[in-house]
mmCIF file of C-alpha atoms in Angstrom:
data_model
loop_
_atom_site.group_PDB
_atom_site.id
_atom_site.type_symbol
_atom_site.label_atom_id
_atom_site.label_comp_id
_atom_site.label_asym_id
_atom_site.label_seq_id
_atom_site.Cartn_x
_atom_site.Cartn_y
_atom_site.Cartn_z
ATOM 1 C CA MET Q 1 0.000 0.000 0.000
ATOM 2 C CA ARG Q 2 1.289 3.437 -0.876
ATOM 3 C CA LEU Q 3 2.098 5.623 2.136
ATOM 4 C CA MET Q 4 -0.230 8.370 0.931
ATOM 5 C CA GLN Q 5 -3.150 5.906 1.001
ATOM 6 C CA PHE Q 6 -2.514 4.661 4.534
ATOM 7 C CA PRO Q 7 -4.428 7.310 6.543
ATOM 8 C CA GLN Q 8 -7.497 6.739 4.404
ATOM 9 C CA ALA Q 9 -7.203 2.965 4.827
ATOM 10 C CA LEU Q 10 -6.864 3.358 8.594
ATOM 11 C CA GLU Q 11 -9.970 5.502 8.642
ATOM 12 C CA THR Q 12 -11.879 2.719 6.871
ATOM 13 C CA VAL Q 13 -10.695 0.188 9.480
ATOM 14 C CA LEU Q 14 -11.773 2.423 12.351
ATOM 15 C CA GLN Q 15 -15.177 3.037 10.787
ATOM 16 C CA THR Q 16 -15.655 -0.713 10.387
ATOM 17 C CA LEU Q 17 -14.777 -1.283 14.047
ATOM 18 C CA GLU Q 18 -17.279 1.381 15.042
ATOM 19 C CA ARG Q 19 -19.991 -0.236 12.930
ATOM 20 C CA ILE Q 20 -19.275 -3.665 14.463
ATOM 21 C CA ARG Q 21 -19.403 -2.143 17.919
ATOM 22 C CA ASP Q 22 -22.735 -0.415 17.272
ATOM 23 C CA GLU Q 23 -24.525 -3.062 15.210
ATOM 24 C CA SER Q 24 -23.148 -6.456 16.204
ATOM 25 C CA ALA Q 25 -23.776 -8.552 19.272
ATOM 26 C CA GLN Q 26 -20.122 -9.596 19.092
ATOM 27 C CA HIS Q 27 -17.930 -6.658 20.097
ATOM 28 C CA PRO Q 28 -14.642 -6.172 18.222
ATOM 29 C CA CYS Q 29 -11.622 -8.177 19.348
ATOM 30 C CA ALA Q 30 -8.052 -7.846 18.188
ATOM 31 C CA SER Q 31 -4.628 -9.192 19.008
ATOM 32 C CA ARG Q 32 -2.167 -7.307 21.144
ATOM 33 C CA ARG Q 33 -0.034 -6.700 18.054
ATOM 34 C CA VAL Q 34 -2.926 -5.144 16.120
ATOM 35 C CA LEU Q 35 -3.996 -2.995 19.057
ATOM 36 C CA GLU Q 36 -0.469 -1.730 19.587
ATOM 37 C CA ILE Q 37 -0.197 -0.688 15.943
ATOM 38 C CA LEU Q 38 -3.577 1.022 15.982
ATOM 39 C CA GLY Q 39 -2.703 2.580 19.313
ATOM 40 C CA GLN Q 40 0.446 4.161 17.908
ATOM 41 C CA ILE Q 41 -1.526 5.591 15.002
ATOM 42 C CA SER Q 42 -4.826 6.628 16.536
ATOM 43 C CA ALA Q 43 -4.735 5.792 20.214
ATOM 44 C CA VAL Q 44 -7.575 7.888 21.535
ATOM 45 C CA ARG Q 45 -10.202 6.978 18.988
ATOM 46 C CA THR Q 46 -9.346 3.277 18.945
ATOM 47 C CA ALA Q 47 -9.478 3.162 22.735
ATOM 48 C CA LYS Q 48 -12.980 4.592 22.686
ATOM 49 C CA ILE Q 49 -14.117 2.041 20.097
ATOM 50 C CA LEU Q 50 -12.804 -0.958 22.051
ATOM 51 C CA GLU Q 51 -13.054 0.337 25.619
ATOM 52 C CA GLY Q 52 -15.082 -1.831 27.914
ATOM 53 C CA HIS Q 53 -15.733 -4.636 25.423
ATOM 54 C CA ALA Q 54 -12.860 -7.010 26.217
ATOM 55 C CA PRO Q 55 -15.066 -9.377 28.299
ATOM 56 C CA SER Q 56 -16.971 -10.272 25.104
ATOM 57 C CA CYS Q 57 -13.824 -11.693 23.509
ATOM 58 C CA PRO Q 58 -13.173 -15.439 23.626
ATOM 59 C CA LYS Q 59 -11.338 -16.352 26.819
ATOM 60 C CA ASN Q 60 -8.508 -18.171 25.103
ATOM 61 C CA LEU Q 61 -7.513 -14.942 23.371
ATOM 62 C CA GLY Q 62 -6.612 -13.493 26.759
ATOM 63 C CA ASP Q 63 -4.666 -16.524 27.911
ATOM 64 C CA PRO Q 64 -0.912 -15.859 27.682
ATOM 65 C CA SER Q 65 -0.338 -19.603 27.259
ATOM 66 C CA SER Q 66 -2.651 -19.771 24.258
ATOM 67 C CA PRO Q 67 -0.957 -20.217 20.874
ATOM 68 C CA ARG Q 68 -3.141 -17.413 19.605
ATOM 69 C CA ASP Q 69 -2.251 -13.731 20.235
ATOM 70 C CA GLU Q 70 -3.222 -12.237 23.563
ATOM 71 C CA SER Q 71 -6.192 -9.844 23.550
ATOM 72 C CA VAL Q 72 -6.078 -6.702 25.670
ATOM 73 C CA ARG Q 73 -8.068 -3.560 25.948
ATOM 74 C CA LEU Q 74 -6.214 -0.645 24.381
ATOM 75 C CA ALA Q 75 -7.808 1.604 26.970
ATOM 76 C CA ASP Q 76 -5.748 -0.106 29.675
ATOM 77 C CA ARG Q 77 -2.626 1.279 28.012
ATOM 78 C CA THR Q 78 -3.750 4.569 26.508
ATOM 79 C CA GLY Q 79 -7.126 5.557 27.937
ATOM 80 C CA SER Q 80 -6.366 5.774 31.640
ATOM 81 C CA ASP Q 81 -6.638 9.151 33.324
ATOM 82 C CA SER Q 82 -4.024 8.064 35.870
ATOM 83 C CA ALA Q 83 -1.172 8.625 33.442
ATOM 84 C CA ALA Q 84 -1.798 11.658 31.266
ATOM 85 C CA PRO Q 85 0.249 11.728 28.062
ATOM 86 C CA SER Q 86 3.220 14.075 27.886
ATOM 87 C CA THR Q 87 3.168 17.230 25.779
ATOM 88 C CA ALA Q 88 5.435 15.581 23.209
ATOM 89 C CA ASN Q 89 3.134 12.563 22.993
ATOM 90 C CA LYS Q 90 0.123 14.842 22.574
ATOM 91 C CA ALA Q 91 1.818 16.692 19.725
ATOM 92 C CA ASP Q 92 2.657 13.386 18.047
ATOM 93 C CA ALA Q 93 -0.900 12.132 18.489
ATOM 94 C CA LEU Q 94 -2.325 15.323 17.004
ATOM 95 C CA ALA Q 95 0.063 15.077 14.072
ATOM 96 C CA ILE Q 96 -1.170 11.556 13.334
ATOM 97 C CA VAL Q 97 -4.818 12.647 13.406
ATOM 98 C CA ASN Q 98 -3.869 15.566 11.158
ATOM 99 C CA GLU Q 99 -2.449 13.117 8.613
ATOM 100 C CA ARG Q 100 -5.795 11.348 8.484
ATOM 101 C CA VAL Q 101 -7.654 14.645 8.197
ATOM 102 C CA SER Q 102 -5.475 15.773 5.297
ATOM 103 C CA ALA Q 103 -6.346 12.584 3.409
ATOM 104 C CA CYS Q 104 -10.057 12.667 4.280
ATOM 105 C CA VAL Q 105 -12.519 12.550 1.376
ATOM 106 C CA LYS Q 106 -15.690 11.762 3.339
ATOM 107 C CA CYS Q 107 -17.319 14.916 1.944
ATOM 108 C CA PRO Q 108 -16.404 14.704 -1.761
ATOM 109 C CA ASN Q 109 -17.639 18.224 -2.531
ATOM 110 C CA LEU Q 110 -15.391 19.707 0.155
ATOM 111 C CA ALA Q 111 -12.422 17.521 -0.744
ATOM 112 C CA ASN Q 112 -12.700 18.637 -4.363
ATOM 113 C CA SER Q 113 -13.054 22.354 -3.624
ATOM 114 C CA ARG Q 114 -10.601 22.860 -0.766
ATOM 115 C CA THR Q 115 -7.066 24.159 -1.179
ATOM 116 C CA GLN Q 116 -6.034 22.211 1.904
ATOM 117 C CA THR Q 117 -7.482 21.005 5.181
ATOM 118 C CA VAL Q 118 -7.285 23.271 8.239
ATOM 119 C CA PHE Q 119 -6.635 21.124 11.281
ATOM 120 C CA GLY Q 120 -5.781 23.267 14.289
ATOM 121 C CA VAL Q 121 -2.976 25.314 15.775
ATOM 122 C CA GLY Q 122 -1.468 26.066 19.150
ATOM 123 C CA ASN Q 123 -0.284 24.356 22.300
ATOM 124 C CA SER Q 124 -1.057 20.634 22.344
ATOM 125 C CA ASP Q 125 -1.115 20.811 26.155
ATOM 126 C CA ALA Q 126 -3.275 23.964 26.347
ATOM 127 C CA ASP Q 127 -5.583 24.666 29.280
ATOM 128 C CA LEU Q 128 -7.796 26.756 27.008
ATOM 129 C CA MET Q 129 -9.225 25.710 23.639
ATOM 130 C CA PHE Q 130 -11.259 27.833 21.211
ATOM 131 C CA VAL Q 131 -13.562 26.127 18.707
ATOM 132 C CA GLY Q 132 -15.032 27.943 15.718
ATOM 133 C CA GLU Q 133 -17.231 26.728 12.883
ATOM 134 C CA ALA Q 134 -15.212 26.301 9.661
ATOM 135 C CA PRO Q 135 -12.303 27.744 7.692
ATOM 136 C CA GLY Q 136 -12.861 30.764 5.455
ATOM 137 C CA ALA Q 137 -10.972 31.778 2.344
ATOM 138 C CA ASP Q 138 -7.896 33.026 4.257
ATOM 139 C CA GLU Q 139 -7.746 29.879 6.368
ATOM 140 C CA ASP Q 140 -8.181 27.636 3.323
ATOM 141 C CA SER Q 141 -5.281 29.463 1.672
ATOM 142 C CA GLN Q 142 -2.921 29.426 4.660
ATOM 143 C CA GLY Q 143 -3.930 26.128 6.295
ATOM 144 C CA GLU Q 144 -4.380 27.707 9.740
ATOM 145 C CA PRO Q 145 -7.624 28.551 11.580
ATOM 146 C CA PHE Q 146 -8.566 32.135 12.393
ATOM 147 C CA VAL Q 147 -6.024 34.068 10.358
ATOM 148 C CA GLY Q 148 -8.418 36.502 8.644
ATOM 149 C CA ARG Q 149 -10.053 39.579 10.161
ATOM 150 C CA ALA Q 150 -12.042 37.500 12.641
ATOM 151 C CA GLY Q 151 -8.842 35.693 13.571
ATOM 152 C CA GLN Q 152 -7.048 38.957 14.207
ATOM 153 C CA LEU Q 153 -9.803 39.967 16.612
ATOM 154 C CA LEU Q 154 -9.648 36.581 18.330
ATOM 155 C CA THR Q 155 -5.896 37.012 18.768
ATOM 156 C CA LYS Q 156 -6.555 40.419 20.341
ATOM 157 C CA ILE Q 157 -9.026 38.822 22.763
ATOM 158 C CA ILE Q 158 -6.560 36.068 23.659
ATOM 159 C CA ARG Q 159 -3.819 38.602 24.366
ATOM 160 C CA ALA Q 160 -6.147 40.738 26.477
ATOM 161 C CA MET Q 161 -6.811 37.621 28.554
ATOM 162 C CA GLY Q 162 -3.099 37.402 29.265
ATOM 163 C CA PHE Q 163 -2.247 34.560 26.883
ATOM 164 C CA ALA Q 164 -0.126 34.369 23.771
ATOM 165 C CA ARG Q 165 -1.895 32.825 20.793
ATOM 166 C CA GLU Q 166 0.676 30.022 20.911
ATOM 167 C CA GLU Q 167 -0.366 29.127 24.487
ATOM 168 C CA VAL Q 168 -3.950 28.195 23.617
ATOM 169 C CA TYR Q 169 -5.324 25.789 21.024
ATOM 170 C CA ILE Q 170 -7.595 26.906 18.174
ATOM 171 C CA ALA Q 171 -9.652 24.621 15.953
ATOM 172 C CA ASN Q 172 -12.898 24.448 14.005
ATOM 173 C CA VAL Q 173 -15.755 21.978 13.869
ATOM 174 C CA LEU Q 174 -15.137 21.577 10.127
ATOM 175 C CA LYS Q 175 -11.648 21.009 8.757
ATOM 176 C CA CYS Q 176 -12.468 22.043 5.177
ATOM 177 C CA ARG Q 177 -13.818 25.320 3.886
ATOM 178 C CA PRO Q 178 -17.500 24.850 2.946
ATOM 179 C CA ASP Q 179 -17.722 25.026 -0.823
ATOM 180 C CA THR Q 180 -19.689 27.827 -2.464
ATOM 181 C CA PRO Q 181 -20.878 28.327 -6.043
ATOM 182 C CA GLU Q 182 -18.295 30.067 -8.210
ATOM 183 C CA SER Q 183 -20.498 33.107 -8.646
ATOM 184 C CA SER Q 184 -21.107 33.591 -4.921
ATOM 185 C CA TYR Q 185 -19.061 35.634 -2.493
ATOM 186 C CA GLY Q 186 -18.174 34.956 1.126
ATOM 187 C CA ASN Q 187 -18.666 31.857 3.241
ATOM 188 C CA ARG Q 188 -21.546 29.543 3.967
ATOM 189 C CA PRO Q 189 -22.141 27.715 7.262
ATOM 190 C CA PRO Q 190 -21.500 23.964 7.401
ATOM 191 C CA THR Q 191 -24.467 21.673 6.949
ATOM 192 C CA PRO Q 192 -25.522 19.378 9.822
ATOM 193 C CA LEU Q 193 -24.300 16.366 7.820
ATOM 194 C CA GLU Q 194 -20.899 17.960 7.213
ATOM 195 C CA MET Q 195 -20.539 18.728 10.913
ATOM 196 C CA GLN Q 196 -21.602 15.221 11.896
ATOM 197 C CA THR Q 197 -19.096 13.734 9.453
ATOM 198 C CA CYS Q 198 -16.182 15.864 10.650
ATOM 199 C CA ARG Q 199 -17.045 15.913 14.366
ATOM 200 C CA PRO Q 200 -15.032 12.769 15.286
ATOM 201 C CA TYR Q 201 -11.812 14.566 14.348
ATOM 202 C CA LEU Q 202 -12.638 17.429 16.714
ATOM 203 C CA ILE Q 203 -13.467 14.970 19.482
ATOM 204 C CA GLU Q 204 -10.066 13.347 19.003
ATOM 205 C CA GLN Q 205 -8.374 16.740 19.241
ATOM 206 C CA ILE Q 206 -10.174 17.522 22.489
ATOM 207 C CA ASP Q 207 -9.473 14.074 23.939
ATOM 208 C CA ILE Q 208 -5.764 14.421 23.183
ATOM 209 C CA ILE Q 209 -5.336 18.016 24.381
ATOM 210 C CA ARG Q 210 -7.557 17.661 27.474
ATOM 211 C CA PRO Q 211 -8.158 21.392 27.924
ATOM 212 C CA LYS Q 212 -9.498 22.688 31.218
ATOM 213 C CA VAL Q 213 -11.958 24.993 29.419
ATOM 214 C CA ILE Q 214 -13.421 25.079 25.908
ATOM 215 C CA VAL Q 215 -14.821 28.263 24.369
ATOM 216 C CA ALA Q 216 -17.408 27.736 21.624
ATOM 217 C CA LEU Q 217 -17.349 30.656 19.210
ATOM 218 C CA GLY Q 218 -20.795 31.166 17.739
ATOM 219 C CA ALA Q 219 -23.979 29.174 17.228
ATOM 220 C CA VAL Q 220 -22.504 26.807 14.628
ATOM 221 C CA ALA Q 221 -19.706 25.779 17.003
ATOM 222 C CA VAL Q 222 -22.296 25.149 19.720
ATOM 223 C CA GLU Q 223 -24.335 22.979 17.367
ATOM 224 C CA GLY Q 224 -21.229 21.081 16.271
ATOM 225 C CA LEU Q 225 -20.107 20.433 19.842
ATOM 226 C CA LEU Q 226 -23.370 20.020 21.741
ATOM 227 C CA GLY Q 227 -25.980 19.434 19.054
ATOM 228 C CA THR Q 228 -27.887 22.439 20.400
ATOM 229 C CA ARG Q 229 -29.707 24.916 18.169
ATOM 230 C CA ALA Q 230 -30.831 28.169 19.739
ATOM 231 C CA PRO Q 231 -30.368 31.935 19.308
ATOM 232 C CA MET Q 232 -27.004 33.138 20.570
ATOM 233 C CA ARG Q 233 -28.682 35.611 22.882
ATOM 234 C CA GLU Q 234 -29.974 32.578 24.779
ATOM 235 C CA LEU Q 235 -26.710 30.624 24.667
ATOM 236 C CA ARG Q 236 -23.862 33.062 25.267
ATOM 237 C CA GLY Q 237 -22.437 33.720 28.696
ATOM 238 C CA ARG Q 238 -23.654 30.360 29.956
ATOM 239 C CA TRP Q 239 -21.589 27.409 31.094
ATOM 240 C CA ASP Q 240 -22.214 24.044 29.473
ATOM 241 C CA SER Q 241 -20.181 20.846 29.525
ATOM 242 C CA PHE Q 242 -18.593 18.838 26.735
ATOM 243 C CA ASN Q 243 -17.761 15.312 27.902
ATOM 244 C CA GLY Q 244 -17.024 16.685 31.365
ATOM 245 C CA THR Q 245 -15.004 19.707 30.194
ATOM 246 C CA PRO Q 246 -16.477 23.133 31.094
ATOM 247 C CA LEU Q 247 -17.630 24.904 27.940
ATOM 248 C CA MET Q 248 -18.327 28.631 27.647
ATOM 249 C CA VAL Q 249 -20.447 29.891 24.760
ATOM 250 C CA THR Q 250 -19.768 33.332 23.324
ATOM 251 C CA TYR Q 251 -20.188 35.259 20.095
ATOM 252 C CA HIS Q 252 -17.992 34.504 17.101
ATOM 253 C CA PRO Q 253 -15.457 37.297 16.422
ATOM 254 C CA ALA Q 254 -17.015 37.730 12.967
ATOM 255 C CA TYR Q 255 -20.236 38.803 14.687
ATOM 256 C CA LEU Q 256 -18.366 41.576 16.484
ATOM 257 C CA LEU Q 257 -16.937 42.745 13.158
ATOM 258 C CA ARG Q 258 -20.479 43.070 11.819
ATOM 259 C CA ASN Q 259 -21.896 44.530 15.016
ATOM 260 C CA GLN Q 260 -19.604 47.183 16.436
ATOM 261 C CA SER Q 261 -21.872 47.929 19.398
ATOM 262 C CA PRO Q 262 -19.777 48.444 22.568
ATOM 263 C CA SER Q 263 -22.409 46.558 24.565
ATOM 264 C CA GLU Q 264 -22.014 43.443 22.390
ATOM 265 C CA LYS Q 265 -18.228 43.613 22.613
ATOM 266 C CA ARG Q 266 -18.488 43.968 26.372
ATOM 267 C CA LYS Q 267 -20.622 40.803 26.553
ATOM 268 C CA VAL Q 268 -17.851 38.797 24.930
ATOM 269 C CA TRP Q 269 -15.280 40.227 27.302
ATOM 270 C CA GLU Q 270 -17.465 39.390 30.303
ATOM 271 C CA ASP Q 271 -17.638 35.828 28.999
ATOM 272 C CA MET Q 272 -13.851 35.739 28.797
ATOM 273 C CA MET Q 273 -13.532 36.953 32.380
ATOM 274 C CA GLN Q 274 -15.712 34.023 33.412
ATOM 275 C CA VAL Q 275 -13.268 31.779 31.570
ATOM 276 C CA LEU Q 276 -10.319 33.338 33.409
ATOM 277 C CA GLU Q 277 -12.068 32.783 36.714
ATOM 278 C CA ARG Q 278 -12.739 29.139 35.865
ATOM 279 C CA LEU Q 279 -9.054 28.744 34.969
ATOM 280 C CA GLU Q 280 -8.202 30.397 38.310
ATOM 281 C CA LYS Q 281 -6.247 33.136 36.566
ATOM 282 C CA PRO Q 282 -5.871 36.515 38.294
ATOM 283 C CA ILE Q 283 -7.921 39.336 36.760
ATOM 284 C CA SER Q 284 -6.480 42.843 37.002
ATOM 285 C CA GLU Q 285 -8.523 46.002 37.429
ATOM 286 C CA LYS Q 286 -7.463 46.982 33.927
ATOM 287 C CA GLN Q 287 -8.932 43.767 32.596
ATOM 288 C CA ARG Q 288 -12.171 44.224 34.518
ATOM 289 C CA SER Q 289 -12.717 47.622 32.949
ATOM 290 C CA TYR Q 290 -11.518 46.521 29.501
ATOM 291 C CA PHE Q 291 -13.605 46.875 26.327
ATOM 292 C CA LEU Q 292 -12.756 45.144 23.073
#
């Protein structure tokens, strides 16, 4: 098999395991050798597929004296919270997921229209993670999320919070720019099917990074993360939870570019002060009186 085809082939294997897990009475079993290989390539996702299902495997597969390979749960080696992966291991794990993302063709229209995939950027061991909706034209061109005008405003917000952009992690629900007709201008929001298709990659990113707080930027990010549809005026400034991680909902920076009202900008900053408090970061008087 050509090296360039491998990430796509791995994705097919993982999807098959997921289907067996969801549809079959017999949960997936694999040898130690197979699990170790899959673990090196996509540890987090494979652990979630196989976690908790080892008792369904034939007993002789778990017998070290058996001539057949020994069966183990990958989660025992990679999914335990007692031994968090190092920063270097997190960066390696993210790089491997990124390889699979770059080869992804699950949405043929997006794969055909994109310049490149836009995975994520920042500290793989970040306490704070920002999640937007999808790449725009600038991001599609440069291969990095939030580099256009909205990204410049997000960087300003991050710095006002006392972080460097490199200290946090920034990603989107969708890893490809949503395609638009040639005659149209601007960006379109992702469809529910596109978000559902791409969501597993975002979940892997979050599971690897293990941020202390996630900030969902805009209604599309909220829908992609939580499956919730509601007006932003009802969502923003409120704490939710994503798989046990505190999640703050706030306006997308692009909204603030369209709506220059000081009151709307202040709402976002108040949300960010809540985030700082949750992270147990000191807030100066200058920050408390700050307006974007």
